[in-house]
């Protein structure tokens, strides 16, 4: 299953992963795919939702009205409406839409791009590596396979914002150190993913046609 949440920092991803695994004990392999942005700042709160309420809503399928009334927030509603409108406008520029497929995704099936979009990314936060290690240790105790993957970066972004590779090196060193002794595996998708500039819609996101290529490389690694 794809349990990825958009826009989370690494510590928040660890929280969500733990919540999912508690409800889905049959999962044996866990793949964490993240960009340097996700390791930038792990000082944000870990808990992005109440795990007990979310569990009752998602897995126990209790009355939707109970949760709707409990969490209804008119300020957030208005903010989300505005954000949705802005999101639709950005996607329209790419010739894409916000309509989900039957699988709950909205692939960027487009030949356009929005430039690099992302500028300088701060160096990795050591707290993120600590959280990554805690997840790796938990998965090792539960006898689950753990594979950490770094996503590909646009060649132009690397040329402009990380020309000496220092950021990428710090990230790789931190990940490898966090996984040491846990049995966790690491795959550098930026180096081994085999995607070129035409594959990107911005500095870190791939268009749909390139996702298949990258996924095939990843699956080959998983089957080793």
Tab-separated table of C-alpha atoms in Angstrom:
chain	number	residue	atom	x	y	z
A	1	UNK	CA	0.000	0.000	0.000
A	2	UNK	CA	1.027	3.618	-0.486
A	3	UNK	CA	0.904	5.252	2.938
A	4	UNK	CA	2.784	8.378	1.906
A	5	UNK	CA	1.549	11.727	3.212
A	6	UNK	CA	2.445	14.908	1.324
A	7	UNK	CA	4.650	17.541	2.932
A	8	UNK	CA	5.747	15.761	6.116
A	9	UNK	CA	9.098	16.086	7.819
A	10	UNK	CA	10.918	12.894	8.693
A	11	UNK	CA	9.807	12.793	12.336
A	12	UNK	CA	6.170	13.146	11.237
A	13	UNK	CA	6.613	10.368	8.697
A	14	UNK	CA	7.934	8.126	11.475
A	15	UNK	CA	4.800	8.875	13.523
A	16	UNK	CA	2.456	8.062	10.619
A	17	UNK	CA	4.396	4.885	9.789
A	18	UNK	CA	4.105	3.659	13.362
A	19	UNK	CA	0.368	4.334	13.377
A	20	UNK	CA	-0.159	2.452	10.115
A	21	UNK	CA	1.878	-0.548	11.243
A	22	UNK	CA	-0.117	-0.841	14.454
A	23	UNK	CA	-3.258	-1.275	12.369
A	24	UNK	CA	-1.710	-3.292	9.526
A	25	UNK	CA	0.442	-5.972	11.180
A	26	UNK	CA	0.698	-8.046	7.972
A	27	UNK	CA	3.016	-5.475	6.340
A	28	UNK	CA	6.490	-6.944	6.081
A	29	UNK	CA	8.415	-4.520	3.871
A	30	UNK	CA	8.576	-0.783	4.560
A	31	UNK	CA	9.996	1.570	1.930
A	32	UNK	CA	10.661	5.163	2.919
A	33	UNK	CA	11.103	7.477	-0.087
A	34	UNK	CA	12.053	11.040	0.826
A	35	UNK	CA	13.755	14.140	-0.580
A	36	UNK	CA	16.295	16.385	1.203
A	37	UNK	CA	13.389	18.685	2.118
A	38	UNK	CA	11.988	16.026	4.431
A	39	UNK	CA	15.183	15.986	6.502
A	40	UNK	CA	15.457	19.748	6.804
A	41	UNK	CA	13.699	20.361	10.126
A	42	UNK	CA	12.430	17.749	12.598
A	43	UNK	CA	11.541	20.212	15.354
A	44	UNK	CA	7.924	20.308	14.242
A	45	UNK	CA	5.409	18.312	16.338
A	46	UNK	CA	5.449	14.597	15.525
A	47	UNK	CA	1.726	13.987	16.033
A	48	UNK	CA	-0.113	15.465	13.081
A	49	UNK	CA	-3.391	13.844	14.183
A	50	UNK	CA	-4.889	12.041	17.166
A	51	UNK	CA	-3.972	8.372	16.539
A	52	UNK	CA	-6.926	6.949	18.483
A	53	UNK	CA	-9.499	9.099	16.704
A	54	UNK	CA	-7.876	8.459	13.336
A	55	UNK	CA	-7.878	4.728	14.040
A	56	UNK	CA	-11.579	4.737	14.854
A	57	UNK	CA	-12.358	6.762	11.738
A	58	UNK	CA	-10.196	4.872	9.228
A	59	UNK	CA	-10.094	1.317	10.519
A	60	UNK	CA	-13.173	0.949	12.712
A	61	UNK	CA	-15.380	3.005	10.373
A	62	UNK	CA	-17.274	4.734	13.151
A	63	UNK	CA	-19.817	7.438	12.338
A	64	UNK	CA	-18.337	10.136	10.118
A	65	UNK	CA	-20.521	12.806	11.699
A	66	UNK	CA	-18.877	12.332	15.084
A	67	UNK	CA	-15.493	13.223	13.664
A	68	UNK	CA	-16.838	15.894	11.334
A	69	UNK	CA	-18.446	17.813	14.186
A	70	UNK	CA	-15.476	17.291	16.497
A	71	UNK	CA	-12.892	18.584	14.032
A	72	UNK	CA	-14.910	21.092	12.030
A	73	UNK	CA	-12.950	24.354	11.794
A	74	UNK	CA	-14.377	27.171	9.634
A	75	UNK	CA	-11.031	28.985	9.504
A	76	UNK	CA	-9.272	25.864	8.256
A	77	UNK	CA	-12.130	25.230	5.816
A	78	UNK	CA	-11.762	28.674	4.226
A	79	UNK	CA	-7.982	28.295	4.125
A	80	UNK	CA	-8.294	24.928	2.388
A	81	UNK	CA	-10.744	26.320	-0.156
A	82	UNK	CA	-8.238	29.035	-1.033
A	83	UNK	CA	-5.412	26.512	-1.169
A	84	UNK	CA	-7.434	24.215	-3.409
A	85	UNK	CA	-8.100	27.089	-5.812
A	86	UNK	CA	-4.392	27.937	-5.924
A	87	UNK	CA	-3.534	24.264	-6.413
A	88	UNK	CA	-5.937	23.943	-9.319
A	89	UNK	CA	-4.434	27.047	-10.927
A	90	UNK	CA	-0.888	25.666	-10.610
A	91	UNK	CA	-1.901	22.296	-12.025
A	92	UNK	CA	-3.788	23.960	-14.863
A	93	UNK	CA	-0.497	25.567	-15.899
A	94	UNK	CA	0.916	22.048	-16.159
A	95	UNK	CA	-2.086	20.778	-18.080
A	96	UNK	CA	-3.031	18.531	-15.144
A	97	UNK	CA	-5.947	18.375	-12.690
A	98	UNK	CA	-6.688	17.560	-9.049
A	99	UNK	CA	-9.045	14.708	-9.944
A	100	UNK	CA	-8.106	11.427	-8.234
A	101	UNK	CA	-7.928	8.119	-10.067
A	102	UNK	CA	-9.554	4.930	-8.758
A	103	UNK	CA	-6.337	4.299	-6.818
A	104	UNK	CA	-6.494	7.611	-4.970
A	105	UNK	CA	-3.678	9.317	-6.851
A	106	UNK	CA	-3.504	12.204	-9.285
A	107	UNK	CA	-0.608	11.564	-11.616
A	108	UNK	CA	1.172	14.474	-13.268
A	109	UNK	CA	0.564	13.195	-16.772
A	110	UNK	CA	1.999	16.217	-18.543
A	111	UNK	CA	4.867	17.277	-20.770
A	112	UNK	CA	5.118	20.707	-19.106
A	113	UNK	CA	7.058	21.791	-16.045
A	114	UNK	CA	7.095	24.691	-13.582
A	115	UNK	CA	10.828	25.240	-13.509
A	116	UNK	CA	12.859	24.189	-10.499
A	117	UNK	CA	10.345	25.821	-8.114
A	118	UNK	CA	12.471	24.878	-5.074
A	119	UNK	CA	15.532	26.907	-4.133
A	120	UNK	CA	18.126	26.342	-1.426
A	121	UNK	CA	17.454	23.464	0.976
A	122	UNK	CA	18.960	23.637	4.448
A	123	UNK	CA	21.376	21.011	5.706
A	124	UNK	CA	19.883	17.901	7.316
A	125	UNK	CA	18.640	18.212	10.892
A	126	UNK	CA	20.369	15.655	13.190
A	127	UNK	CA	17.008	15.117	14.918
A	128	UNK	CA	15.695	13.636	11.675
A	129	UNK	CA	18.408	11.010	11.666
A	130	UNK	CA	17.635	10.171	15.300
A	131	UNK	CA	13.990	9.613	14.381
A	132	UNK	CA	15.012	7.542	11.361
A	133	UNK	CA	17.146	5.331	13.582
A	134	UNK	CA	14.311	4.852	16.068
A	135	UNK	CA	12.084	3.640	13.225
A	136	UNK	CA	14.801	1.325	11.899
A	137	UNK	CA	15.293	-0.190	15.343
A	138	UNK	CA	11.567	-0.731	15.785
A	139	UNK	CA	11.229	-2.434	12.413
A	140	UNK	CA	14.216	-4.649	13.171
A	141	UNK	CA	12.593	-5.806	16.420
A	142	UNK	CA	9.377	-6.538	14.538
A	143	UNK	CA	11.295	-8.480	11.865
A	144	UNK	CA	10.211	-6.154	9.062
A	145	UNK	CA	12.423	-5.209	6.142
A	146	UNK	CA	13.262	-1.493	5.955
A	147	UNK	CA	14.552	0.247	2.832
A	148	UNK	CA	15.331	3.975	2.854
A	149	UNK	CA	15.371	5.627	-0.569
A	150	UNK	CA	16.518	9.107	-1.525
A	151	UNK	CA	14.470	10.515	-4.377
A	152	UNK	CA	16.036	11.884	-7.560
A	153	UNK	CA	16.879	15.577	-7.885
A	154	UNK	CA	16.782	17.709	-11.031
A	155	UNK	CA	20.306	17.991	-12.503
A	156	UNK	CA	19.912	21.765	-12.827
A	157	UNK	CA	18.963	22.091	-9.162
A	158	UNK	CA	22.081	20.189	-8.148
A	159	UNK	CA	24.185	22.405	-10.394
A	160	UNK	CA	22.763	25.609	-8.915
A	161	UNK	CA	22.187	24.759	-5.248
A	162	UNK	CA	24.495	21.840	-4.425
A	163	UNK	CA	27.336	22.024	-6.979
A	164	UNK	CA	29.899	20.375	-4.674
A	165	UNK	CA	27.447	17.674	-3.562
A	166	UNK	CA	27.906	18.607	0.109
A	167	UNK	CA	24.210	18.492	0.980
A	168	UNK	CA	23.698	15.165	-0.743
A	169	UNK	CA	26.798	13.746	0.928
A	170	UNK	CA	25.676	14.869	4.407
A	171	UNK	CA	22.279	13.337	3.803
A	172	UNK	CA	23.709	10.016	2.662
A	173	UNK	CA	26.190	9.816	5.525
A	174	UNK	CA	23.448	10.586	8.045
A	175	UNK	CA	21.094	7.948	6.632
A	176	UNK	CA	23.755	5.238	6.536
A	177	UNK	CA	24.792	6.028	10.125
A	178	UNK	CA	21.162	5.935	11.278
A	179	UNK	CA	20.646	2.501	9.740
A	180	UNK	CA	23.923	1.013	10.951
A	181	UNK	CA	23.426	-2.178	12.941
A	182	UNK	CA	19.660	-2.307	12.341
A	183	UNK	CA	19.581	-4.325	9.146
A	184	UNK	CA	17.994	-1.374	7.350
A	185	UNK	CA	18.954	-0.883	3.710
A	186	UNK	CA	19.741	2.273	1.758
A	187	UNK	CA	19.304	3.000	-1.949
A	188	UNK	CA	20.429	6.233	-3.539
A	189	UNK	CA	17.644	6.904	-6.021
A	190	UNK	CA	19.281	10.111	-7.190
A	191	UNK	CA	22.330	8.227	-8.421
A	192	UNK	CA	20.741	4.930	-9.405
A	193	UNK	CA	17.248	5.972	-10.455
A	194	UNK	CA	18.394	6.725	-14.007
A	195	UNK	CA	16.122	9.695	-14.759
A	196	UNK	CA	17.169	12.784	-16.718
A	197	UNK	CA	16.069	16.430	-16.736
A	198	UNK	CA	13.059	15.718	-18.940
A	199	UNK	CA	11.642	13.462	-16.194
A	200	UNK	CA	10.946	16.323	-13.777
A	201	UNK	CA	8.064	18.760	-13.351
A	202	UNK	CA	10.184	20.693	-10.810
A	203	UNK	CA	13.317	20.068	-8.754
A	204	UNK	CA	12.009	16.971	-6.926
A	205	UNK	CA	8.756	15.768	-8.544
A	206	UNK	CA	8.626	13.349	-11.455
A	207	UNK	CA	6.085	13.349	-14.255
A	208	UNK	CA	4.009	10.189	-14.644
A	209	UNK	CA	5.952	8.823	-17.615
A	210	UNK	CA	9.167	8.887	-15.561
A	211	UNK	CA	7.650	7.405	-12.412
A	212	UNK	CA	7.389	4.013	-14.073
A	213	UNK	CA	11.071	4.074	-15.036
A	214	UNK	CA	12.145	5.055	-11.530
A	215	UNK	CA	9.823	2.484	-9.931
A	216	UNK	CA	11.223	-0.309	-12.096
A	217	UNK	CA	14.745	0.548	-10.902
A	218	UNK	CA	13.545	0.565	-7.309
A	219	UNK	CA	11.781	-2.785	-7.639
A	220	UNK	CA	14.938	-4.287	-9.119
A	221	UNK	CA	16.759	-3.157	-5.978
A	222	UNK	CA	14.066	-4.569	-3.707
A	223	UNK	CA	14.272	-7.976	-5.376
A	224	UNK	CA	18.027	-8.305	-4.895
